PDB file of C-alpha atoms in Angstrom:
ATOM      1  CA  UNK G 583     118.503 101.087 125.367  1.00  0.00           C
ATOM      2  CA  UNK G 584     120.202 100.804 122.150  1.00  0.00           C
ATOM      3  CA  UNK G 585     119.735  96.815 122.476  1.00  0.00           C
ATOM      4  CA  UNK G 586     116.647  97.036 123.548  1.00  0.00           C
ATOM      5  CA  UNK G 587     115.391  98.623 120.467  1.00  0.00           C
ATOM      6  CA  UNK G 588     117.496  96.615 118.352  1.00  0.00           C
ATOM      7  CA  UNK G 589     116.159  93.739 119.779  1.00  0.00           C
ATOM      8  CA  UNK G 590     112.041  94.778 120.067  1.00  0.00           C
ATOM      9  CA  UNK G 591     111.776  96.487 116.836  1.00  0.00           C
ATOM     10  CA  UNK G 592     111.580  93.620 114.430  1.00  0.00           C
ATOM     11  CA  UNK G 593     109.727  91.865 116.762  1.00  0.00           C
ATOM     12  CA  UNK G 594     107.313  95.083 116.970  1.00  0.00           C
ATOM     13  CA  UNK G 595     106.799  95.388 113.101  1.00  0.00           C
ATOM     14  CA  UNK G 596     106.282  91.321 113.031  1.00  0.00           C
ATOM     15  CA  UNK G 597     103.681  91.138 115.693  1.00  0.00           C
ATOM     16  CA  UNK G 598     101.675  94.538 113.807  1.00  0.00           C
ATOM     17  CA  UNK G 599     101.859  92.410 109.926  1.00  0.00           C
ATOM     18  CA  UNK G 600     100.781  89.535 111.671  1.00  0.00           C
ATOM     19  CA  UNK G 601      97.774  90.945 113.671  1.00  0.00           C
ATOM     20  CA  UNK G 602      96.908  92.892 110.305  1.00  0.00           C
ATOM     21  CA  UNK G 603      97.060  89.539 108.751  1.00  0.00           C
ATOM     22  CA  UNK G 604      94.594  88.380 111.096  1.00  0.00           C
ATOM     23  CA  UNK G 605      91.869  90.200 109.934  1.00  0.00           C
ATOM     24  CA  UNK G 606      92.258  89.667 106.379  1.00  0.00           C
ATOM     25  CA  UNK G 607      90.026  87.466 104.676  1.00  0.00           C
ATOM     26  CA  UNK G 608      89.918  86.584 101.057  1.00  0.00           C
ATOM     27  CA  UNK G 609      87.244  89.075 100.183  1.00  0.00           C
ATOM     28  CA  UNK G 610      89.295  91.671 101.291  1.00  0.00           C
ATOM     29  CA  UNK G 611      91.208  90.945  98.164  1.00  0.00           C
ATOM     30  CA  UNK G 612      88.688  90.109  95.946  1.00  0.00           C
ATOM     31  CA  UNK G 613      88.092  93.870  96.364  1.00  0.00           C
ATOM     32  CA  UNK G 614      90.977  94.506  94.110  1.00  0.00           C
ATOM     33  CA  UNK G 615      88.451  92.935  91.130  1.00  0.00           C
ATOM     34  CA  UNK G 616      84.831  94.481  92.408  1.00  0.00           C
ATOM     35  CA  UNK G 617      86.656  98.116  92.947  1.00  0.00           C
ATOM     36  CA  UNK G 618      89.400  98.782  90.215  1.00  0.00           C
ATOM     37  CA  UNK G 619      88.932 101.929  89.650  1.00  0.00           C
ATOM     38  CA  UNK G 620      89.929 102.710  93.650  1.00  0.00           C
ATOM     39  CA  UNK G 621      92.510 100.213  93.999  1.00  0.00           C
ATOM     40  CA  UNK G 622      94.482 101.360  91.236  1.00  0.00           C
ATOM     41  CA  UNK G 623      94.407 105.058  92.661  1.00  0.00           C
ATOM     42  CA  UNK G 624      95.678 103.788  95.738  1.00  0.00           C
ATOM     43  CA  UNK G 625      98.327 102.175  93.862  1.00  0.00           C
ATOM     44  CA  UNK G 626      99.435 105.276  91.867  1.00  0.00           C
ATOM     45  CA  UNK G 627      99.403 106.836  95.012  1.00  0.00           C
ATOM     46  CA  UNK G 628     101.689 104.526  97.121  1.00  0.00           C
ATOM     47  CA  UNK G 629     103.955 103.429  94.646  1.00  0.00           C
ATOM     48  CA  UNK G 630     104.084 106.621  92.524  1.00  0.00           C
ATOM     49  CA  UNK G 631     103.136 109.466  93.931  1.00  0.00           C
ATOM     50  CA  UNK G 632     104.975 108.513  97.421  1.00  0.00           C
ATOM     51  CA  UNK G 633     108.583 108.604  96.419  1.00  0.00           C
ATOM     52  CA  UNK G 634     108.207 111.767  93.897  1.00  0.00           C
ATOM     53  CA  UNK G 635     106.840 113.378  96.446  1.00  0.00           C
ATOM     54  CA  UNK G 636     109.331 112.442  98.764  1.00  0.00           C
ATOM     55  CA  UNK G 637     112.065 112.908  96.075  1.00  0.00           C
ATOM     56  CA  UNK G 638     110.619 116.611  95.846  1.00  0.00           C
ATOM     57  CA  UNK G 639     110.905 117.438  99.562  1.00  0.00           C
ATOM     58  CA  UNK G 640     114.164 116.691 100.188  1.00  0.00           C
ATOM     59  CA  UNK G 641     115.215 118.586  97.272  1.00  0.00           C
ATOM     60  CA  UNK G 642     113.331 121.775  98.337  1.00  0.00           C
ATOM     61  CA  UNK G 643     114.564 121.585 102.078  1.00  0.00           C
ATOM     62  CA  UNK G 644     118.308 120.640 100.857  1.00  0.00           C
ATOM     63  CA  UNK G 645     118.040 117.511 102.578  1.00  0.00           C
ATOM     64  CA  UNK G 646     121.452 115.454 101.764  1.00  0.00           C
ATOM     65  CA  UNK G 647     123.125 112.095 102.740  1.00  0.00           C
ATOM     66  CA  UNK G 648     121.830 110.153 105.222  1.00  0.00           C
ATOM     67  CA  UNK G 649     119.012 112.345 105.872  1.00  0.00           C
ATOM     68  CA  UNK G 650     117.778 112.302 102.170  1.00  0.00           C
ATOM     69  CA  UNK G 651     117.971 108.344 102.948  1.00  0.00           C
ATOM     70  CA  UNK G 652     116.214 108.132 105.301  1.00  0.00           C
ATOM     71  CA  UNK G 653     112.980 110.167 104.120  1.00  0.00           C
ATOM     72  CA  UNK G 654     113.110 108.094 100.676  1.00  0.00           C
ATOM     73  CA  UNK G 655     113.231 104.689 102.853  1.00  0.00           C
ATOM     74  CA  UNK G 656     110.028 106.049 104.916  1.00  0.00           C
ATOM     75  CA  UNK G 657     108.326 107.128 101.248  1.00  0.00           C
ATOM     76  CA  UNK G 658     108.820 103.404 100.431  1.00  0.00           C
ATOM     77  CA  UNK G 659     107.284 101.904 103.576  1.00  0.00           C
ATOM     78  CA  UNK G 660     103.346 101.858 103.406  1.00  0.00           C
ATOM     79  CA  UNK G 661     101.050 102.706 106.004  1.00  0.00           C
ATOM     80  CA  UNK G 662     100.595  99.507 107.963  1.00  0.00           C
ATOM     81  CA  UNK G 663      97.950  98.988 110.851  1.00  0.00           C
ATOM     82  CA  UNK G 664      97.640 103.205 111.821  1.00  0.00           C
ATOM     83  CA  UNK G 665      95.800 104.035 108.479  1.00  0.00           C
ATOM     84  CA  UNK G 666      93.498 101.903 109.014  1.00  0.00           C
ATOM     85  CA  UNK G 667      92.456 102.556 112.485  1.00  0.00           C
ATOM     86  CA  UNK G 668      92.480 106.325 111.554  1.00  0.00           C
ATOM     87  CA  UNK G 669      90.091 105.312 108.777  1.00  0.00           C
ATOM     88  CA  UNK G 670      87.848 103.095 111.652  1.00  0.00           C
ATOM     89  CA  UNK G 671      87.848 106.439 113.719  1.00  0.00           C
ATOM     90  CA  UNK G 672      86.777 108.841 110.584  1.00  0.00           C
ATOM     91  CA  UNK G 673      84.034 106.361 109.309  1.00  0.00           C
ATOM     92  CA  UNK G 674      85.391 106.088 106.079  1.00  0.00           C
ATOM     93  CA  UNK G 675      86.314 103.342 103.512  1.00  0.00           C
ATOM     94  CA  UNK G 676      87.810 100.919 106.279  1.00  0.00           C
ATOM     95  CA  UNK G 677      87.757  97.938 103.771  1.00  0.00           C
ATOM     96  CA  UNK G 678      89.312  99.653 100.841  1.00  0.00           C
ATOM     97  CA  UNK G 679      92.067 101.038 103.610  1.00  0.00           C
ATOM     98  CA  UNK G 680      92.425  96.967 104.645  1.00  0.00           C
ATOM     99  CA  UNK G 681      92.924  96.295 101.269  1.00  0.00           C
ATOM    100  CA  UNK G 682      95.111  98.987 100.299  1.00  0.00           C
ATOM    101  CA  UNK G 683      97.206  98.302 103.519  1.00  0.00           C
ATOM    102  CA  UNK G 684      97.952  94.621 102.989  1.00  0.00           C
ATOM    103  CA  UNK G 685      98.253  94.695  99.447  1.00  0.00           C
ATOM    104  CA  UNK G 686     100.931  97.158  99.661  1.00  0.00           C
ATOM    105  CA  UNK G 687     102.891  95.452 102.883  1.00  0.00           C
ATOM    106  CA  UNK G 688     103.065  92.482 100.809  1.00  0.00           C
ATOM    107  CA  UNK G 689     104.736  94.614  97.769  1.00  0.00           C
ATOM    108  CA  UNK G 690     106.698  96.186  99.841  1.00  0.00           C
ATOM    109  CA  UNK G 691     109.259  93.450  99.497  1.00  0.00           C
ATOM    110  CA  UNK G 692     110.087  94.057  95.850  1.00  0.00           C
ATOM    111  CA  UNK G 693     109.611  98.092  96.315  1.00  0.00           C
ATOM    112  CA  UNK G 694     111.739  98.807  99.393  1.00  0.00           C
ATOM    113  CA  UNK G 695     114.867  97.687  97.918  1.00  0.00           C
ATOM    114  CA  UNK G 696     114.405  99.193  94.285  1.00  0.00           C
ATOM    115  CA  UNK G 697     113.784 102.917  96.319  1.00  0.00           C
ATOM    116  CA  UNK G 698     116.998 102.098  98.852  1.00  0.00           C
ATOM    117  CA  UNK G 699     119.272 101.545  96.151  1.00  0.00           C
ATOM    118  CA  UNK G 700     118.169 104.295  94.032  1.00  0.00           C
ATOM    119  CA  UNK G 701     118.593 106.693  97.315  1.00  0.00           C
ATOM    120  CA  UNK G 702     121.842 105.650  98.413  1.00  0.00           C
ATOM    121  CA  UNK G 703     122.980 105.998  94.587  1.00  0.00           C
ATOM    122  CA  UNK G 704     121.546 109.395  94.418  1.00  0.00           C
ATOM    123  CA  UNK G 705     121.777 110.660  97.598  1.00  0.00           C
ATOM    124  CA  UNK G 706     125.216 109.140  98.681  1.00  0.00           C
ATOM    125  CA  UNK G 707     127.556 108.679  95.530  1.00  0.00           C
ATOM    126  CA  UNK G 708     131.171 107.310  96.280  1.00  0.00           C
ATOM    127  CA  UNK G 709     130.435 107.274  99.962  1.00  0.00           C
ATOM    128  CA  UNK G 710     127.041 104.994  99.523  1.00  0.00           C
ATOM    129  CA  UNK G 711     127.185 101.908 101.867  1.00  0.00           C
ATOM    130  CA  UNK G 712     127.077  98.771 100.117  1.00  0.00           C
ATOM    131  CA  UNK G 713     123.403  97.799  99.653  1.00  0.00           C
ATOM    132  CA  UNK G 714     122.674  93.927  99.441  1.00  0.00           C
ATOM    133  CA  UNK G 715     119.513  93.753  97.371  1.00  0.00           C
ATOM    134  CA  UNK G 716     118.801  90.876  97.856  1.00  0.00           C
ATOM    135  CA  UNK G 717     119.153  90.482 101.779  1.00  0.00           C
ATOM    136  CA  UNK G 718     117.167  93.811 101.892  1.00  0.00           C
ATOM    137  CA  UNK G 719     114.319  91.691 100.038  1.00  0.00           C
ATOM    138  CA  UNK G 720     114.740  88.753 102.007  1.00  0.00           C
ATOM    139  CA  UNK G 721     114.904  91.141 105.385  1.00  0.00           C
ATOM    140  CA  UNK G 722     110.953  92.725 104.265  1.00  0.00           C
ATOM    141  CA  UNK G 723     109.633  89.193 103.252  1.00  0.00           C
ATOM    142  CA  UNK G 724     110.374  88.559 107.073  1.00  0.00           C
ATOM    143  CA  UNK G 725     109.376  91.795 108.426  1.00  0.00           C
ATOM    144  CA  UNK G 726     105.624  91.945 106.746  1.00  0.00           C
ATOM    145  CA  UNK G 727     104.757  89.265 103.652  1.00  0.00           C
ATOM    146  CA  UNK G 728     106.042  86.251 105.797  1.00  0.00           C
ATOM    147  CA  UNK G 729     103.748  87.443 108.902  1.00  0.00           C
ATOM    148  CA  UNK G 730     100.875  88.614 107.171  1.00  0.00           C
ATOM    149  CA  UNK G 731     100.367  85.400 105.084  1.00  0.00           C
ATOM    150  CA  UNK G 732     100.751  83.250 108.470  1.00  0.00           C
ATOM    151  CA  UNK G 733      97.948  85.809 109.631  1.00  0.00           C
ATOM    152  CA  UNK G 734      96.108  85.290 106.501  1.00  0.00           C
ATOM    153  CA  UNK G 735      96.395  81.174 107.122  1.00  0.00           C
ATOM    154  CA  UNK G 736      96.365  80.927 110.822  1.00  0.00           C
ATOM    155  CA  UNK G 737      92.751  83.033 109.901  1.00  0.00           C
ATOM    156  CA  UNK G 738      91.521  80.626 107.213  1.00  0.00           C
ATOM    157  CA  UNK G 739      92.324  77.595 109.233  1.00  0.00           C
ATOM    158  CA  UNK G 740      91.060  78.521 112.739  1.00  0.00           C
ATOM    159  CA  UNK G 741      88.547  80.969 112.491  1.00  0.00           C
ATOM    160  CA  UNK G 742      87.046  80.798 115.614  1.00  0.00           C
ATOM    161  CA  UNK G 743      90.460  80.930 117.651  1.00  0.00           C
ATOM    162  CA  UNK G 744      91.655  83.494 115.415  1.00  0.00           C
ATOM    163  CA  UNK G 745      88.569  85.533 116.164  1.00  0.00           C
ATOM    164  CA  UNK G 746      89.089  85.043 120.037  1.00  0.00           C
ATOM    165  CA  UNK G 747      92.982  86.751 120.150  1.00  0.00           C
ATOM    166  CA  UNK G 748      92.692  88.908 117.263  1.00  0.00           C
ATOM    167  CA  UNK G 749      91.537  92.142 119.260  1.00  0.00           C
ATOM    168  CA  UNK G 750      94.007  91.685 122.363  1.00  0.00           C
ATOM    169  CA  UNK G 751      96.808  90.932 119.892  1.00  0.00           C
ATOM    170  CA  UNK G 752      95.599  93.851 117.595  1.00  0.00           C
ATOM    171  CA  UNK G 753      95.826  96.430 120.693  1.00  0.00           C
ATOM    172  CA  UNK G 754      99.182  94.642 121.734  1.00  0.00           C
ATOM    173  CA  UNK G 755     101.035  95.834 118.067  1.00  0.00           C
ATOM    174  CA  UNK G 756      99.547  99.203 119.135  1.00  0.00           C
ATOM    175  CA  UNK G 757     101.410  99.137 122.206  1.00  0.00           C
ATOM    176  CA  UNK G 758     104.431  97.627 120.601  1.00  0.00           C
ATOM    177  CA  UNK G 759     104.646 100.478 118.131  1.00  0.00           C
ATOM    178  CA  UNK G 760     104.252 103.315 120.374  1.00  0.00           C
ATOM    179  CA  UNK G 761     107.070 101.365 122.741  1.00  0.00           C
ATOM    180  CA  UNK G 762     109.219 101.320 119.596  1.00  0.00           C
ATOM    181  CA  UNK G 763     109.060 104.947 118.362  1.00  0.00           C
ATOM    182  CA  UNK G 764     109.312 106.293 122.086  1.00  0.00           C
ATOM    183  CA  UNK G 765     112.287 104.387 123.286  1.00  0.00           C
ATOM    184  CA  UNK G 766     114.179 104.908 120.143  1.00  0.00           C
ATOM    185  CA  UNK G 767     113.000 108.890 120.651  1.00  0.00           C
ATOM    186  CA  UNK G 768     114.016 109.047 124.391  1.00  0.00           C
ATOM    187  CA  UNK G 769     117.258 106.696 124.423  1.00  0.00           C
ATOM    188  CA  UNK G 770     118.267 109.296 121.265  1.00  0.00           C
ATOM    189  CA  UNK G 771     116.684 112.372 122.917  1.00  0.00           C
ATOM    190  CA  UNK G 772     120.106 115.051 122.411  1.00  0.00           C
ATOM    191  CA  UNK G 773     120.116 113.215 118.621  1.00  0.00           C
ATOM    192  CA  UNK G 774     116.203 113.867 118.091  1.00  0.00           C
ATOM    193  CA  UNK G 775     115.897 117.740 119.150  1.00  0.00           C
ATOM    194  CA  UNK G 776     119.186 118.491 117.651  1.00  0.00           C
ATOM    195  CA  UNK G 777     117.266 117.890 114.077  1.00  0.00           C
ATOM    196  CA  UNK G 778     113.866 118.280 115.103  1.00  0.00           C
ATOM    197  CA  UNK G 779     114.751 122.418 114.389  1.00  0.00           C
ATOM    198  CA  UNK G 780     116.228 121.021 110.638  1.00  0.00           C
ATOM    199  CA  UNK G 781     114.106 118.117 109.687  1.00  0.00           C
ATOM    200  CA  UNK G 782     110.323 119.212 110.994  1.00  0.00           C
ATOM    201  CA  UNK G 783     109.120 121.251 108.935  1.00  0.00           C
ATOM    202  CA  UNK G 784     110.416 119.455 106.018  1.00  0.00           C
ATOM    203  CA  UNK G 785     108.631 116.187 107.542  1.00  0.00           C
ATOM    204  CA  UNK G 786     105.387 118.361 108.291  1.00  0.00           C
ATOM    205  CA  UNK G 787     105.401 119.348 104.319  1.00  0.00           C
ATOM    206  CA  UNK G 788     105.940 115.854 103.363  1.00  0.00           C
ATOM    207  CA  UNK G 789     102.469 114.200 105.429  1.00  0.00           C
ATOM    208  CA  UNK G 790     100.364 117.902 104.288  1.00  0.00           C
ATOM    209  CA  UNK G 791     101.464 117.218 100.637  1.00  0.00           C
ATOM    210  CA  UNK G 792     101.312 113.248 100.429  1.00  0.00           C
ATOM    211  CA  UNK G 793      97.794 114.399 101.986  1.00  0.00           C
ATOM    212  CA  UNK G 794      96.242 116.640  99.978  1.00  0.00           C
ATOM    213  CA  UNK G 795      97.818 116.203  96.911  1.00  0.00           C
ATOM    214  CA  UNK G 796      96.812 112.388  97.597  1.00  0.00           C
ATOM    215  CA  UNK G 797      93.557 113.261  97.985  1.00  0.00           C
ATOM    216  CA  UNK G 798      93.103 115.794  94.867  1.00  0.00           C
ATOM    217  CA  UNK G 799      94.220 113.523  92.579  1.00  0.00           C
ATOM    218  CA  UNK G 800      91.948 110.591  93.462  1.00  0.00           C
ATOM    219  CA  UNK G 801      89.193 112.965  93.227  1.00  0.00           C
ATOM    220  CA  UNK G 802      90.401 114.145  89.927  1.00  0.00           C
ATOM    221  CA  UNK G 803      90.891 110.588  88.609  1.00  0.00           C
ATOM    222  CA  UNK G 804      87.138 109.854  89.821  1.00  0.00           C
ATOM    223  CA  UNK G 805      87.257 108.266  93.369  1.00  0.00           C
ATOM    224  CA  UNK G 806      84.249 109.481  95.488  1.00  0.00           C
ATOM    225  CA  UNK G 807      85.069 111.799  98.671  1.00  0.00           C
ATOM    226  CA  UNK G 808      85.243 108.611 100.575  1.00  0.00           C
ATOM    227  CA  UNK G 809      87.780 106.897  98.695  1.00  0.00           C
ATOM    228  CA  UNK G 810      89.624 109.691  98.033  1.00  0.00           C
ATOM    229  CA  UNK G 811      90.078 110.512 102.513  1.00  0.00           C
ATOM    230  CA  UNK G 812      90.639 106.940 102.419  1.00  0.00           C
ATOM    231  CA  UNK G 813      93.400 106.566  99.838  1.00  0.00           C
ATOM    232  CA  UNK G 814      94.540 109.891 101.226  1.00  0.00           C
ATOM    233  CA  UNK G 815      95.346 108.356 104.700  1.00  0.00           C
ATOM    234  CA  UNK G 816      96.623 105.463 103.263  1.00  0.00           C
ATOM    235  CA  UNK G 817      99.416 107.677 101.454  1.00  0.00           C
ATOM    236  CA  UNK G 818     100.379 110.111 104.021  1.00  0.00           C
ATOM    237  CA  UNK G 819     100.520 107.726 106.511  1.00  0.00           C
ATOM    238  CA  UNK G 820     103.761 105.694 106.773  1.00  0.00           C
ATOM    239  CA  UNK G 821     104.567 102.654 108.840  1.00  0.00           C
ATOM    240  CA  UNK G 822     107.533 104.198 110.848  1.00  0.00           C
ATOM    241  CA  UNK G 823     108.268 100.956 112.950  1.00  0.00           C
ATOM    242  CA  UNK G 824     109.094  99.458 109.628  1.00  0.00           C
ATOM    243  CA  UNK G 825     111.454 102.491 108.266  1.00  0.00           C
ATOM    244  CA  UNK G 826     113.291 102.126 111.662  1.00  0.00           C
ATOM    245  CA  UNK G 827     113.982  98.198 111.024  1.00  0.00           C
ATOM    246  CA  UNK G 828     114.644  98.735 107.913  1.00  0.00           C
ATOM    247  CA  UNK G 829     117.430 102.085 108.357  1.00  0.00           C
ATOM    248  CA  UNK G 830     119.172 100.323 111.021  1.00  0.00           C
ATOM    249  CA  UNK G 831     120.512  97.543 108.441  1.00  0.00           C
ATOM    250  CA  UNK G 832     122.423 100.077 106.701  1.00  0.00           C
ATOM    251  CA  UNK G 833     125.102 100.218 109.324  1.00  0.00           C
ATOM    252  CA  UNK G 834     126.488  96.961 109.646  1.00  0.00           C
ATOM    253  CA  UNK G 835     127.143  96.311 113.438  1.00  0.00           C
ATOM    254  CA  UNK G 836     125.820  99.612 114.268  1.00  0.00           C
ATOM    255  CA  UNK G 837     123.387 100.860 116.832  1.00  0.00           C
ATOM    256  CA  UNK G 838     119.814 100.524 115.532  1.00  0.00           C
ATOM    257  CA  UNK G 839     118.955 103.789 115.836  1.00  0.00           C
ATOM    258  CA  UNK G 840     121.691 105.727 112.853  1.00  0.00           C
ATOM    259  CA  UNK G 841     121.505 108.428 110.661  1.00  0.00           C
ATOM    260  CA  UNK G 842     119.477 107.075 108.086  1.00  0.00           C
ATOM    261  CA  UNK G 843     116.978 106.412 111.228  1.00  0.00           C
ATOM    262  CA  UNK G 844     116.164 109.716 112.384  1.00  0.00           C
ATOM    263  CA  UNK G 845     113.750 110.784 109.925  1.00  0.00           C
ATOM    264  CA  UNK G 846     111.713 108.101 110.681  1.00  0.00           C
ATOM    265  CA  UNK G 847     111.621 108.503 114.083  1.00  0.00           C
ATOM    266  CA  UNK G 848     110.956 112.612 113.890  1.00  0.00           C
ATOM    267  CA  UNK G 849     108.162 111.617 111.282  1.00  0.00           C
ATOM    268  CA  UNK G 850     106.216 109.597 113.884  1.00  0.00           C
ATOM    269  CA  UNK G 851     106.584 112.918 116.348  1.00  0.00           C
ATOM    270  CA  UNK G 852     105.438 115.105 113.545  1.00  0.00           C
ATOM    271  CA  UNK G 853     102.074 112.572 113.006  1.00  0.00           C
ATOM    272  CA  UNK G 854     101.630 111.511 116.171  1.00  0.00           C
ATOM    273  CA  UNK G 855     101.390 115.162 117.202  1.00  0.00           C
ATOM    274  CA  UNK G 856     100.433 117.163 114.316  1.00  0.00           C
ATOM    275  CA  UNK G 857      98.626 115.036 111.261  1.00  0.00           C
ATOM    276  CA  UNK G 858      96.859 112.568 113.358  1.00  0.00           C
ATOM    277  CA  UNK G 859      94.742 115.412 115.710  1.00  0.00           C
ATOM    278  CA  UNK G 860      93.994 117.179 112.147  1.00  0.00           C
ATOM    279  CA  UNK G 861      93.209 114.079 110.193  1.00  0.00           C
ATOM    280  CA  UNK G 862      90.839 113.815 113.033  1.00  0.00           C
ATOM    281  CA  UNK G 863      89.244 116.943 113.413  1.00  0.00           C
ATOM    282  CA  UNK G 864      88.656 116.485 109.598  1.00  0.00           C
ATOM    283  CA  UNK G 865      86.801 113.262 110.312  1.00  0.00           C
ATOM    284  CA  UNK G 866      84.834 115.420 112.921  1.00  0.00           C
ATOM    285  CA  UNK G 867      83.813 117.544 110.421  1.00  0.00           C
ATOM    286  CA  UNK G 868      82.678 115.388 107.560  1.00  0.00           C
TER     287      UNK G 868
END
């Protein structure tokens, strides 16, 4: 099972940047320019606010080692294709989510590695693995700039072809991720309750806070209440598939699923089961 999460997972987190890619036009960036004042929330938010707040978790639970890893790898990852179908479902800003998504899976390449190293330095001293900076870099070009500019292209040059697989290849990376996140839960089922008792609640109080306090401060900094859900979701939702691919390279000819992998995988139980039914009951009641 091992292999076959190994072997689907990058494949998985291509297939999701590339059908996000897709639907990405130009405009969608020229956003950036006509809404400032939002897009730069959303940036504090994601770049800023994500890995102090993740910093500040682990040190209230204790978290240590691997585990401390592993949480500041999934603060790093942004929220990919979920926050913005959670933002379709709520009827709320689904082109500044589109915006905020890409623009951040594209930047992920030069963030990732800058939070990895400063984790395993932190988290791991003399017993840190050896982090390759640069092959981390090259490993999320690959994993979401590379695919979501071929998305971006394949877009501007064929639109009508593009606009013919687009929604059967956007439900397919939906597929793909829940495949990912429940074969690497099952084929590590003993591993996953074991620290489901240790890691949940800490995981819980890292969505509620990246949440709330998400949303509080874009209020505070003037979004409107629609901007503010948005950027919100768009912080306390992270891309899980990507945290997986990107934990298992810390173990060099290890299984895929490690240490450093199991708070991404318990963080997709804890929103999948917890923050995605309230996010929508929110919605609900708008």
């Amino acid at each position: 099972m091992d292999v076959f999460i190994s072997a689907l997972l990058p494949f998985a987190v291509v297939v999701i940047m590339f059908s996000l890619g897709l639907g990405l036009t130009p405009s969608d960036f020229q956003r950036i320019a006509e809404r400032p004042r939002a897009f730069w929330i959303g940036a504090l938010n994601q770049i800023v606010l994500l890995p102090v707040i993740g910093y500040t978790i682990i040190r209230i639970f204790g978290f240590t080692g691997e585990t401390a890893v592993g949480i500041m790898i999934l603060a790093a990852c942004p929220g990919g294709a979920a926050s913005n179908i959670v933002t379709k479902l709520a009827n709320w800003d689904v082109a500044l989510s589109v915006t905020l998504t890409a623009t951040f899976s594209l930047t992920c390449v030069m963030t990732i590695p800058v939070v990895l190293d400063f984790a395993v330095t932190q988290f791991m001293g003399s017993t840190a693995p050896e982090i390759d900076i640069a092959s981390t870099a090259v490993t999320a070009f690959l994993l979401t700039a590379l695919p979501i500019t071929l998305g971006v292209g394949l877009r501007a040059a064929a639109p009508t072809a593009t606009n013919a697989i687009a929604p059967a290849l956007a439900k397919m990376a939906v597929v793909l991720f829940v495949a990912v996140i429940v074969g690497a839960i099952s084929s590590n089922w003993q591993v996953v309750t074991d620290n489901f008792a240790r890691l949940g609640l800490g995981l819980f109080a890292l969505v509620a806070a990246l949440s709330i306090i998400g949303f509080t401060l874009s209020r505070l900094l003037g979004a409107s209440d629609r901007e503010a859900k948005t950027i919100a979701i768009e912080t306390g939702v992270q891309n899980g598939a990507l945290a997986l691919a990107i934990a298992g390279l810390l173990v060099a000819n290890g299984p895929a699923f490690n240490a450093y992998a199991i708070p991404a995988a318990l963080y997709s139980v804890v929103w999948l089961g917890i923050a995605l039914p309230a996010f929508l009951l929110l919605a609900r009641h708008r």
